[in-house]
C-alpha positions as a printed Julia matrix, in Angstrom:
140×3 Matrix{Float64}:
  -1.22  19.08   14.54
  -2.56  16.11   11.68
  -4.13  17.97    9.27
  -6.07  16.12    6.58
  -5.3   15.68    3.06
  -6.53  13.87    0.08
  -4.2   12.84   -3.14
  -5.17  13.98   -6.74
  -4.05  12.31   -9.89
  -2.85  14.97  -11.96
  -2.82  14.12  -15.5
   0.96  14.33  -17.23
   2.05  17.45  -18.06
   3.08  17.7   -21.52
   5.47  20.45  -21.41
   7.68  18.58  -18.64
   7.25  14.82  -17.79
   5.25  12.44  -18.99
   5.01  10.35  -15.58
   1.65   9.5   -13.48
   2.1   12.56  -10.95
  -0.31  13.13   -7.66
  -1.37  16.5    -5.91
  -1.75  15.63   -1.96
  -4.92  19.02   -1.3
  -4.64  20.03    2.0
  -8.11  20.57    4.51
  -9.8   17.9     2.12
 -10.49  13.51    3.09
 -11.5   12.0     0.07
 -12.19   8.28    0.63
  -9.29   5.78   -0.78
  -7.26   8.88   -1.64
  -7.35  10.38    1.84
  -3.69  11.12    4.12
  -2.78  12.72    7.12
   0.22  15.39    7.45
   1.34  14.57   10.68
   4.36  16.58   10.74
   5.28  19.73    8.13
   8.22  21.52    8.28
  10.22  23.84    6.02
  11.94  21.2     3.86
   9.22  18.77    4.17
   6.52  16.49    6.13
   5.57  13.34    7.46
   2.35  12.09    5.31
   0.29   8.76    6.67
  -1.69   6.98    3.74
  -2.92   3.96    2.49
  -1.85   5.1    -1.52
   1.21   3.45   -2.09
   4.06   5.26   -2.76
   7.56   4.65   -3.68
  10.86   5.7    -2.37
  11.93   8.3    -5.15
   9.07   9.26   -5.86
   7.72  12.89   -6.91
   4.43  14.97   -5.9
   3.25  18.08   -6.01
   1.57  19.1    -2.75
  -1.05  22.62   -3.05
   0.1   24.88    0.41
  -1.6   27.92    1.29
   0.63  31.25    0.51
   3.39  28.38   -1.61
   1.08  27.04   -4.27
   2.56  23.53   -5.78
   5.54  22.38   -4.05
   7.4   19.73   -5.96
   8.16  16.32   -3.16
   9.75  13.5    -3.21
   9.38  10.12   -1.14
  12.99   9.92    0.93
  11.84   6.99    3.16
   8.7    4.84    3.83
   7.45   2.6     6.71
   4.38   1.03    6.14
   1.67   3.58    5.29
   4.26   6.48    6.76
   5.78   7.89    4.29
   8.91  10.99    4.88
   8.37  13.17    1.79
  11.33  16.46    0.98
  10.54  19.49   -1.05
  12.34  19.82   -3.86
  12.98  23.64   -3.07
  12.3   24.68    1.53
   8.91  26.57    1.7
   9.05  30.09    3.0
   8.15  30.48    6.69
   4.76  32.17    5.77
   3.86  29.5     3.92
   4.35  26.62    6.78
   2.39  29.11    9.15
  -0.34  29.74    6.91
  -0.48  25.12    6.71
  -0.34  25.4    10.26
  -3.17  27.52   10.78
  -5.04  24.9     8.63
  -4.75  22.1    11.67
  -7.31  21.76   13.99
  -6.64  23.75   17.45
  -5.95  21.91   20.61
  -9.29  21.48   22.83
  -9.6   24.34   25.37
  -7.45  22.74   29.05
  -5.78  20.43   26.86
  -2.51  19.31   28.87
   0.51  20.83   27.02
   2.18  18.19   24.44
   5.88  18.27   24.43
   6.09  15.85   21.21
   4.33  19.15   19.69
   6.21  21.45   21.26
   9.24  19.54   19.95
   7.94  20.03   16.89
   7.59  24.08   17.14
  10.8   24.58   18.66
  12.27  22.13   15.7
  10.47  24.74   12.98
  11.19  27.49   14.75
  15.2   26.55   14.32
  14.97  25.77   10.71
  13.56  28.79   10.24
  16.14  30.64   12.0
  18.6   28.71   10.06
  17.19  29.2     6.9
  17.3   33.03    8.01
  21.05  32.99    9.65
  22.12  31.25    5.82
  20.31  34.07    3.33
  22.25  36.55    5.59
  25.71  34.89    5.56
  25.36  34.58    1.5
  24.53  38.51    1.78
  27.76  39.01    3.36
  29.39  37.16    1.36
  28.37  39.01   -1.7
  29.35  42.11   -0.44
């Protein structure tokens, strides 16, 4: 489910941040700033890019249905970066983003890694729903 993306340099916002910021835009590749999103979940993403980033660096991810979401690099290995969203995204935003990824070619063999990732995303979604229901129960 790789998705093309690109980083866009943002000017510092005078109201909150003065540090250099980037935004990750899905669906487009743009030369030096290009990236590939290999895995997207409710709480983060695995990104491959030649754009150098440091662990702890924050950036925005522009997601369909969710808009701009703040993310932080939590680990890297070469050109692969694991990032965590500051707040989990809604399941509808995850579905909308995944719908933008290219479909598997007709007649393609089942991909067990993709199936496991999809199951993991579903378990994560159900877990968040269960946590929300439990919080509502304890408030009553």
